[in-house]
Amino acid sequence: MASPVTIRVSSRPKDSAATVRHNRAERRATLMLLGPALTFLGLLSIWPFAYLLYASFTSYQLAIPIPTEWVGLGNFRRIFASSRFWSSLSITLIFALVAVPLQIALGMGLALLLNGLSRGREIYASLFLIPMMLAPIVVGFAWNLFLNPIYGPLNALLRGMGFQPPAWAQSPDWALPTIVLVDIWQWTPFVMVVLLAGLRSIPNRIFEAARVDGSNRWQTFVHIVLPMLIPYMTVAFVLRFIDSFKVFDVVYILTKGGPGTSTQNLAYYTYDMGFGRFDFGLAGALSIVQLVLLTVGTMSILAMVRRRGRATGSELPPVKIERVAA
Amino acid sequence: MTAFSPKLSPGERLSTILRHIAMTLLLLLFLAPLIWLLITAFKPYTELFISPPTILPADATLENFSKGWAIGGGKGITDSLIVSSISTAFCLILGYPAAYALARRFPPHGQLSFTILSLRMMPPIVPVIGFYLMFQKFSLFDTYSGLILIYTFMNLPLVIWLLSEFLRQIPKSYEEAARIDGAPWYRLFWDILLPLSKPGILTAGILSMIFAWNEFLFALVLTGEKVITLPKALASFFLFQQPNWGQLGAIGIVAIGPLLIISFYMQRALIRSFSVELGGR
């Protein structure tokens, strides 16, 4: 690529040979620099993936000493026939399709609030972002204390106000909303920051032009701000969609998938099959199903975004966080 | 719109003050679960199981911190520190050269950096079965080296990406000047690139530490009695019917304390680490 000046100024006849030699040396250097990291990443992805594939096509049971047999697509058939799979899939999708839109709506509200401040914006944003930094296990634990039906402060407050509060994570009806609530609490600030970056990217003269044309605040928001933020909302949505398949720690600490299977998402179901029952065949097949779902889901969302982008001439913005402060 | 304007009318000033009061209240409400965790850490055992609970501890104590350390918090902190710092060192050693090659010889947002980053998108539950079987095969189960290996794998894509973004901003002219002077590659690296990329290395290193420090699923599945990281230690107490929340609260506070302090310096980088590469391609 960038050939050093020393070679460029060398005498002409030798030039091409030197360049060839130089290019070869460059290529070898690139290989030596990238090699170790790529080998490491490659080995640690291919090796476990080979195990995973192998397990998913066999009757691999760790706890029961039965001979491991090749079962073909048997595990996948078992998965698609089981109601637990479909219920755990729907719970994962609830995170992606209910929690994430709520995060975007609430994040938008917070971003607008912060954007309206002339001072202290960054300090407030920093404080709102605290939950995102924390280990999900500690977050789950903090909510466990906070929502404890007997000794927790929230229910004490609600009882004091004359309500009959639910048992939150321990109640069959409220467990799932509780987990969703914790996810919203932890991740709304992230969405807020992405949208705030979008808001900061809208030039002031656009607002001024709207004001001159006599549009009120609401009209400005609906017709100017919202359309300009759509790419940012898309970015937030895709990122949160991918992350919704990762939700595990909070479920583990708050409900262990229960009561019953009411909060068992795909990740927890896979964990339970693999390390609760040691049915590695089924768990392996479940892992592969998840990977395929996530990949296909993400790719189709991105393809949709690109197609729309080509039609309207807009594209996904690079999320420039620096703009929050500016 | 002006950041500093002495000519605010009294009405405007009042509305600004009201706004800040509203924001502060909203923030307190939002952070209430964490504030409650902090309060709980200072409550003596007798005060934990009262209904309705006392808001501030009537008899605040520091005992939870020493007891929490003794019942497993200390072991958790030690193990978490070992695993996260060594894996971070490996990430930087493997990642820096790769990031350099990526920054200098490949286009930004190219196929290679996308492939590396897509590893980060994978939910940890997907590879964990394969890791477990691999750990059994190579007797890595419940060892420090095993968990360090996995955390290096987990954070390396991010470290490479962050460092390469950083290195792209260092002008090539520095290196070219050094090469004209005939400096060997290790001098180039040691005397020029490394000092220039210190902030980038710091950012990538701290983020890698944080993610290893917070990680739970791999630790839960791939270790047993010997290696007990902090999140695993905390989670294990939930096996008991009535855990001593005060002590757990103290452990939790110690687990998140360093992050709270770091977070104020690191936030933009942290957000970028979650926003990987979707935009701008």
XYZ file of C-alpha atoms in Angstrom:
607
model
C 0.000 0.000 0.000
C 1.999 2.921 1.255
C 5.437 2.312 -0.132
C 8.051 4.151 1.857
C 9.759 7.051 0.177
C 13.132 5.319 0.236
C 12.012 2.889 -2.425
C 10.208 5.419 -4.513
C 13.349 7.481 -4.970
C 15.595 4.544 -5.856
C 16.939 4.395 -9.421
C 14.450 3.387 -12.050
C 15.677 0.006 -13.412
C 15.764 -1.536 -9.937
C 12.503 0.074 -8.999
C 10.080 -2.632 -10.126
C 12.103 -5.480 -8.661
C 12.449 -3.633 -5.412
C 8.736 -2.892 -5.343
C 7.914 -6.542 -5.895
C 10.272 -7.562 -3.143
C 8.877 -4.810 -0.990
C 5.288 -5.900 -1.614
C 6.170 -9.447 -0.735
C 7.779 -8.280 2.483
C 4.709 -6.187 3.236
C 2.443 -9.136 2.721
C 4.587 -11.315 4.946
C 4.566 -8.612 7.641
C 0.779 -8.346 7.436
C 0.485 -12.075 7.825
C 2.791 -12.077 10.828
C 0.882 -9.261 12.491
C -2.589 -10.642 11.869
C -1.688 -14.312 12.057
C -1.616 -14.951 15.801
C -4.880 -13.155 16.542
C -6.730 -14.685 13.597
C -5.426 -18.167 14.373
C -6.535 -17.800 17.972
C -9.993 -16.527 17.037
C -10.318 -19.142 14.319
C -9.340 -22.070 16.520
C -11.605 -21.022 19.345
C -14.566 -20.569 17.016
C -14.103 -23.623 14.814
C -13.202 -26.128 17.509
C -16.218 -25.593 19.789
C -18.442 -25.194 16.770
C -17.354 -28.595 15.514
C -18.209 -30.062 18.934
C -21.524 -28.272 18.880
C -22.404 -29.588 15.432
C -21.368 -33.098 16.414
C -23.419 -32.996 19.618
C -26.483 -31.642 17.878
C -26.676 -34.631 15.542
C -26.202 -37.237 18.277
C -27.936 -38.455 21.399
C -25.131 -37.077 23.553
C -26.190 -37.350 27.209
C -23.577 -36.434 29.759
C -25.333 -37.779 32.828
C -26.697 -41.057 31.511
C -24.127 -43.626 30.394
C -25.917 -44.627 27.226
C -23.853 -45.005 24.076
C -23.878 -41.881 21.966
C -25.699 -42.520 18.728
C -26.035 -40.615 15.500
C -29.610 -39.372 15.413
C -29.477 -37.165 12.323
C -32.024 -34.425 12.543
C -33.737 -36.090 15.496
C -32.802 -33.371 17.973
C -34.119 -30.689 15.680
C -37.358 -32.601 15.259
C -37.640 -32.857 19.058
C -37.090 -29.120 19.359
C -39.730 -28.091 16.865
C -42.191 -30.537 18.378
C -41.751 -29.283 21.933
C -44.012 -26.597 23.294
C -41.249 -25.406 25.610
C -39.217 -24.358 22.572
C -42.051 -22.310 21.145
C -42.822 -20.662 24.467
C -39.156 -19.826 25.064
C -38.890 -18.462 21.527
C -41.881 -16.231 22.128
C -40.337 -14.967 25.369
C -37.107 -14.109 23.553
C -39.175 -12.345 20.896
C -41.035 -10.422 23.583
C -37.692 -8.950 24.593
C -36.899 -8.084 20.982
C -40.321 -6.803 19.957
C -41.830 -5.403 23.171
C -38.942 -4.384 25.416
C -36.907 -2.826 22.611
C -39.677 -0.575 21.211
C -40.420 0.552 24.782
C -36.740 1.305 25.248
C -36.798 3.376 22.070
C -39.897 5.298 23.149
C -38.587 5.975 26.653
C -35.083 6.650 25.348
C -36.576 9.218 22.973
C -38.338 10.946 25.862
C -35.160 11.078 27.910
C -33.100 12.234 24.936
C -35.527 15.091 24.267
C -35.452 16.059 27.952
C -31.671 16.119 27.998
C -31.456 17.891 24.663
C -33.584 20.698 26.066
C -31.051 21.400 28.795
C -28.457 24.017 28.064
C -26.157 22.889 30.837
C -25.306 19.654 32.615
C -26.405 17.452 29.754
C -23.344 15.295 29.951
C -23.485 14.850 33.709
C -27.105 13.705 33.587
C -26.339 11.371 30.696
C -23.435 9.884 32.655
C -25.596 9.233 35.690
C -28.381 7.692 33.624
C -25.829 5.406 32.020
C -24.691 3.831 35.294
C -26.886 0.697 34.975
C -25.333 -0.158 31.619
C -21.872 -0.445 33.167
C -22.836 -2.897 35.844
C -22.658 -6.647 35.921
C -26.128 -7.988 35.071
C -25.791 -10.232 38.109
C -25.494 -7.231 40.417
C -28.346 -5.511 38.580
C -30.517 -8.585 39.091
C -29.544 -8.733 42.734
C -30.331 -5.052 43.299
C -33.776 -5.519 41.745
C -34.277 -8.661 43.773
C -33.877 -6.612 46.950
C -35.863 -3.688 45.622
C -38.839 -5.779 44.530
C -38.852 -8.231 47.425
C -42.553 -8.724 48.193
C -42.131 -8.616 51.978
C -38.972 -6.709 52.853
C -38.543 -4.601 49.720
C -39.120 -0.842 49.718
C -41.340 -0.690 46.647
C -44.041 -2.970 47.967
C -43.878 -1.303 51.380
C -44.526 1.993 49.636
C -47.348 0.574 47.519
C -48.963 -1.033 50.545
C -48.657 2.257 52.402
C -50.542 3.914 49.555
C -53.306 1.344 49.890
C -52.454 -0.850 46.898
C -52.293 -4.622 46.870
C -48.866 -5.036 45.207
C -47.930 -8.188 43.273
C -45.078 -10.492 44.256
C -43.182 -9.380 41.115
C -40.560 -11.953 40.139
C -42.230 -14.632 42.252
C -45.664 -14.258 40.746
C -46.576 -16.264 37.634
C -48.337 -13.283 36.062
C -45.770 -10.646 36.947
C -42.473 -12.491 36.536
C -42.115 -11.837 32.821
C -43.077 -8.142 33.023
C -40.569 -7.829 35.877
C -37.708 -9.249 33.817
C -38.697 -7.047 30.892
C -38.785 -4.059 33.254
C -35.235 -4.744 34.434
C -34.047 -5.034 30.836
C -35.737 -1.744 29.989
C -34.178 -0.118 33.044
C -30.693 -1.283 32.178
C -30.752 -0.488 28.468
C -33.025 2.533 27.908
C -30.142 4.901 28.715
C -28.070 3.349 25.941
C -30.862 3.972 23.452
C -31.161 7.466 24.902
C -27.524 8.205 24.114
C -27.816 6.899 20.558
C -30.892 9.067 19.967
C -29.275 12.040 21.676
C -26.403 11.704 19.220
C -29.028 11.804 16.468
C -30.688 14.890 17.909
C -27.357 16.675 18.179
C -26.681 15.903 14.530
C -29.698 17.891 13.326
C -28.434 21.355 12.330
C -29.922 24.265 14.218
C -30.902 26.068 11.036
C -33.494 23.376 10.334
C -35.266 24.186 13.593
C -35.011 27.870 12.823
C -36.472 27.363 9.358
C -39.343 25.385 10.869
C -39.971 28.130 13.391
C -39.973 30.774 10.671
C -42.494 28.705 8.739
C -44.703 28.766 11.794
C -44.618 25.114 12.786
C -45.176 24.451 16.490
C -43.142 22.133 18.679
C -45.242 19.064 18.069
C -45.274 19.571 14.295
C -41.518 20.102 14.316
C -41.078 16.870 16.254
C -43.349 14.741 14.076
C -42.396 16.119 10.668
C -38.748 17.015 11.120
C -37.127 15.417 14.177
C -38.719 11.978 13.935
C -37.934 11.357 10.248
C -34.363 12.501 10.771
C -33.982 10.160 13.728
C -35.248 7.063 11.942
C -31.733 5.882 11.015
C -30.666 6.275 14.642
C -33.716 4.403 15.874
C -32.862 1.667 13.401
C -29.329 1.405 14.733
C -30.645 1.209 18.292
C -33.210 -1.374 17.284
C -30.741 -3.656 15.498
C -28.251 -3.512 18.373
C -30.899 -4.229 20.962
C -32.423 -6.966 18.787
C -29.071 -8.764 18.740
C -28.659 -8.292 22.485
C -32.120 -9.598 23.267
C -30.821 -13.080 22.454
C -28.179 -12.638 25.153
C -30.523 -12.073 28.093
C -29.588 -14.696 30.647
C -27.996 -13.387 33.852
C -30.979 -11.382 35.031
C -33.312 -14.322 34.433
C -30.938 -16.609 36.309
C -30.751 -14.401 39.365
C -34.354 -13.178 39.499
C -36.512 -16.128 38.464
C -34.413 -19.084 37.284
C -36.832 -19.250 34.363
C -39.817 -19.640 36.659
C -42.353 -19.683 38.064
C -42.897 -22.778 35.942
C -41.415 -21.838 32.611
C -42.958 -18.373 32.480
C -39.668 -16.478 32.110
C -37.683 -19.103 30.257
C -36.230 -17.535 27.147
C -34.202 -19.409 24.523
C -30.897 -18.811 26.285
C -32.210 -20.068 29.612
C -33.957 -23.047 28.006
C -30.703 -24.031 26.291
C -28.807 -23.675 29.557
C -31.386 -25.767 31.380
C -31.280 -28.518 28.753
C -27.477 -28.533 28.621
C -26.445 -28.049 32.218
C -29.614 -28.907 34.113
C -30.385 -32.152 32.297
C -27.081 -32.678 30.492
C -28.961 -33.406 27.284
C -26.171 -32.068 25.127
C -27.691 -33.267 21.890
C -30.782 -31.165 22.381
C -28.899 -28.210 23.850
C -26.445 -28.261 20.959
C -29.252 -28.306 18.427
C -30.927 -25.448 20.311
C -27.735 -23.407 20.136
C -27.597 -23.878 16.393
C -31.258 -22.950 15.986
C -30.601 -19.743 17.938
C -27.577 -18.867 15.866
C -29.548 -19.341 12.654
C -32.516 -17.331 13.965
C -30.312 -14.474 15.102
C -28.280 -14.389 11.892
C -31.284 -14.578 9.605
C -33.165 -12.031 11.710
C -30.320 -9.532 11.787
C -29.462 -9.979 8.124
C -33.042 -9.490 6.982
C -33.472 -6.390 9.123
C -30.252 -4.961 7.713
C -31.231 -5.877 4.152
C -34.585 -4.175 4.659
C -32.858 -1.081 6.007
C -30.444 -0.995 3.073
C -33.209 -1.399 0.513
C -35.133 1.428 2.106
C -31.948 3.426 2.362
C -31.279 3.047 -1.350
C -34.847 4.096 -2.125
C -34.736 7.193 0.040
C -31.054 7.957 -0.252
C -30.457 7.737 3.487
C -28.135 5.303 5.159
C -27.339 4.080 8.643
C -25.369 6.761 10.419
C -22.108 6.037 12.159
C -23.096 6.515 15.777
C -20.945 9.435 16.775
C -21.146 9.631 20.515
C -18.895 12.676 20.591
C -21.904 14.681 19.518
C -23.641 14.180 22.852
C -21.281 16.596 24.495
C -21.107 19.155 21.720
C -29.126 27.820 23.501
C -26.128 29.680 24.874
C -24.198 27.691 27.400
C -23.299 30.692 29.485
C -25.597 33.646 29.405
C -25.838 36.131 32.249
C -28.845 37.853 30.683
C -31.525 35.305 31.612
C -34.809 36.824 32.630
C -36.076 35.797 36.090
C -38.766 33.659 34.438
C -36.226 31.800 32.342
C -33.965 31.298 35.313
C -36.836 29.844 37.321
C -37.768 27.452 34.558
C -34.145 26.338 34.280
C -33.985 25.667 38.014
C -37.298 23.782 37.915
C -36.019 21.695 35.045
C -32.911 20.733 36.942
C -34.939 19.834 40.021
C -37.195 17.651 37.874
C -34.201 15.945 36.265
C -32.607 15.278 39.644
C -35.800 13.745 40.997
C -36.183 11.604 37.890
C -32.610 10.465 38.265
C -33.045 9.572 41.940
C -36.152 7.583 41.080
C -34.324 5.858 38.258
C -31.347 4.918 40.406
C -33.487 3.884 43.397
C -32.687 0.139 43.140
C -28.962 0.888 43.264
C -29.374 3.350 46.116
C -31.310 0.677 47.962
C -28.492 -1.795 47.374
C -26.056 0.715 48.861
C -28.264 1.255 51.910
C -28.719 -2.475 52.424
C -24.962 -2.987 52.511
C -24.814 -0.904 55.703
C -27.718 -2.548 57.513
C -27.093 -4.990 60.357
C -28.662 -8.439 60.034
C -31.469 -7.667 62.478
C -32.597 -4.755 60.375
C -32.806 -6.666 57.087
C -35.963 -8.575 57.748
C -38.337 -5.938 58.977
C -41.540 -5.149 57.191
C -41.961 -2.322 56.350
C -38.219 -1.774 56.008
C -36.358 1.145 57.550
C -35.230 3.577 54.903
C -31.899 4.581 56.374
C -30.178 2.029 58.606
C -30.930 2.910 62.218
C -27.726 1.218 63.281
C -25.340 1.469 60.319
C -22.499 -1.015 60.304
C -19.412 -1.787 58.268
C -19.442 -5.394 59.425
C -21.099 -6.560 56.195
C -18.013 -5.602 54.247
C -15.602 -7.610 56.389
C -18.001 -10.571 56.630
C -18.793 -10.372 52.941
C -15.089 -10.471 52.191
C -14.706 -13.536 54.417
C -17.654 -15.555 53.067
C -16.428 -15.450 49.467
C -16.259 -11.851 48.366
C -12.494 -11.802 48.849
C -12.001 -14.960 46.839
C -14.355 -13.562 44.185
C -12.452 -10.309 43.887
C -9.110 -12.071 43.704
C -10.266 -14.529 41.066
C -12.039 -11.874 39.031
C -8.935 -9.698 39.126
C -6.693 -12.577 38.051
C -8.912 -13.658 35.206
C -9.826 -10.230 33.889
C -6.345 -8.718 34.058
C -4.489 -11.644 32.505
C -7.058 -12.087 29.743
C -6.833 -8.357 29.053
C -3.059 -8.578 28.783
C -3.408 -11.391 26.244
C -6.028 -9.411 24.322
C -3.680 -6.459 24.031
C -0.657 -8.547 23.091
C -2.548 -10.455 20.400
C -4.758 -7.571 19.417
C -2.326 -4.722 18.983
C -0.343 -6.143 16.034
C -3.551 -7.326 14.384
C -5.133 -3.924 14.855
C -2.077 -2.279 13.351
C -2.219 -4.479 10.260
C -5.953 -3.875 9.985
C -5.574 -0.128 10.298
C -2.704 0.240 7.851
C -3.374 -2.387 5.217
C -7.142 -2.864 5.107
C -9.915 -0.400 4.313
C -12.067 0.802 7.202
C -15.365 -1.064 7.601
C -14.084 -3.829 5.324
C -15.047 -7.456 5.201
C -12.271 -8.574 7.553
C -13.114 -6.196 10.382
C -16.790 -7.049 9.968
C -16.056 -10.771 10.237
C -13.959 -10.242 13.364
C -16.656 -8.121 14.939
C -19.501 -10.449 14.082
C -17.982 -12.850 16.615
C -18.945 -10.319 19.232
C -22.593 -10.366 18.198
C -22.917 -14.043 19.027
C -24.914 -14.744 22.203
C -22.605 -16.495 24.697
C -25.069 -19.356 25.137
C -24.328 -20.509 21.563
C -20.651 -21.440 21.927
C -20.829 -22.459 25.586
C -21.767 -26.106 24.919
C -18.832 -26.445 22.547
C -16.524 -24.765 25.067
C -17.697 -27.121 27.783
C -16.951 -30.203 25.687
C -13.604 -28.735 24.684
C -12.800 -28.028 28.332
C -13.554 -31.634 29.272
C -11.302 -32.892 26.493
C -8.306 -30.729 27.423
C -8.937 -30.770 31.199
C -9.438 -27.033 31.283
C -12.607 -27.267 33.374
C -12.436 -25.180 36.551
C -9.010 -23.740 35.809
C -7.808 -20.165 35.650
C -6.145 -20.770 32.299
C -9.397 -22.081 30.825
C -11.434 -19.059 31.826
C -8.625 -16.710 30.770
C -8.616 -18.396 27.355
C -12.356 -17.860 26.953
C -12.299 -14.257 28.128
C -9.453 -13.523 25.739
C -11.564 -14.983 22.956
C -14.580 -13.002 24.118
C -12.820 -9.616 24.207
C -10.236 -9.925 21.445
C -12.571 -8.880 18.569
C -13.542 -5.717 20.417
C -9.954 -4.899 21.361
C -8.790 -5.329 17.761
C -11.584 -3.137 16.481
C -11.126 -0.350 19.032
C -7.354 -0.284 18.589
C -7.550 -0.294 14.805
C -10.005 2.610 14.897
C -7.549 4.415 17.110
C -4.491 3.585 15.009
C -6.202 4.849 11.872
C -6.151 8.306 13.416
C -2.387 8.311 13.880
C -0.920 9.837 10.710
C 1.263 7.538 8.655
C 3.810 10.306 8.236
C 5.307 9.532 11.661
C 6.143 6.006 10.611
C 7.342 7.038 7.184
C 9.673 9.602 8.714
C 11.083 6.973 11.043
C 11.563 4.540 8.179
C 13.450 7.119 6.142
C 15.730 7.561 9.121
C 16.339 3.841 8.891
C 14.799 2.906 12.219
C 14.229 -0.869 12.575
C 10.647 -2.025 13.039
C 10.931 -2.625 16.759
C 12.197 0.917 17.321
C 9.333 2.178 15.208
C 6.942 0.219 17.352
C 8.488 0.925 20.735
C 9.475 4.568 20.342
C 6.799 5.913 18.057
C 3.626 3.852 17.779
C 3.333 2.676 21.350
C 3.605 6.091 23.011
C 1.175 7.553 20.492
C -1.405 4.823 21.034
C -1.348 4.834 24.837
C -4.862 6.324 25.197
C -6.277 3.753 22.796
C -4.596 0.898 24.624
C -5.906 2.209 27.932
C -9.470 2.413 26.619
C -9.437 -1.011 25.030
C -7.772 -2.536 28.088
C -10.211 -1.087 30.593
C -13.229 -2.127 28.518
C -11.862 -5.629 28.205
C -11.356 -5.712 31.999
C -14.924 -4.542 32.593
C -16.475 -7.146 30.312
C -14.437 -9.934 31.891
C -15.221 -8.608 35.361
C -18.983 -8.604 34.668
C -19.190 -11.900 32.759
C -21.355 -14.601 34.283
C -22.506 -17.400 31.963
C -19.062 -18.718 30.991
C -17.917 -18.600 34.616
C -21.073 -20.411 35.709
C -20.700 -23.259 33.233
C -16.954 -23.590 32.786
C -15.742 -23.414 36.390
C -16.592 -25.242 39.595
C -15.234 -25.063 43.125
C -11.722 -23.827 42.430
C -12.289 -20.713 40.354
C -15.095 -18.511 41.658
C -15.353 -15.090 40.062
C -17.312 -12.305 41.703
C -20.573 -12.633 39.725
C -20.509 -16.374 40.292
C -19.870 -15.906 44.007
C -22.837 -13.533 44.247
C -25.137 -15.839 42.305
C -24.151 -18.878 44.373
C -25.561 -17.326 47.551
C -28.985 -17.396 46.012
C -29.022 -21.129 46.494
C -29.685 -20.468 50.165
C -33.214 -19.782 51.267
C -32.503 -16.626 53.207
C -29.166 -15.163 52.164
C -27.691 -12.385 54.262
C -28.541 -9.537 51.938
C -26.393 -7.092 53.854
C -23.253 -9.095 53.156
C -24.287 -9.734 49.550
C -25.039 -6.048 49.177
C -21.555 -5.256 50.428
C -20.069 -7.684 47.883
C -22.235 -6.155 45.169
C -21.149 -2.630 46.064
C -17.503 -3.663 45.952
C -18.162 -5.373 42.609
C -19.626 -2.259 41.009
C -17.668 0.436 42.863
C -14.621 0.470 40.588
C -16.859 0.489 37.524
C -18.781 3.522 38.760
C -15.571 5.465 39.112
C -14.164 4.314 35.772
C -17.456 4.843 34.001
C -17.240 8.596 34.100
C -14.033 8.503 32.137
C -14.973 5.699 29.840
C -18.549 6.226 28.841
C -18.128 7.273 25.253
C -15.805 4.387 24.586
C -18.192 2.019 26.313
C -21.102 3.149 24.189
C -19.003 2.763 21.079
C -18.146 -0.750 22.148
C -21.834 -1.596 22.166
C -22.458 0.233 18.907
C -19.915 -1.789 16.997
C -19.692 -1.110 13.327
C -23.381 -1.052 12.457
C -23.417 2.495 11.324
C -21.418 3.940 8.492
C -20.909 0.805 6.512
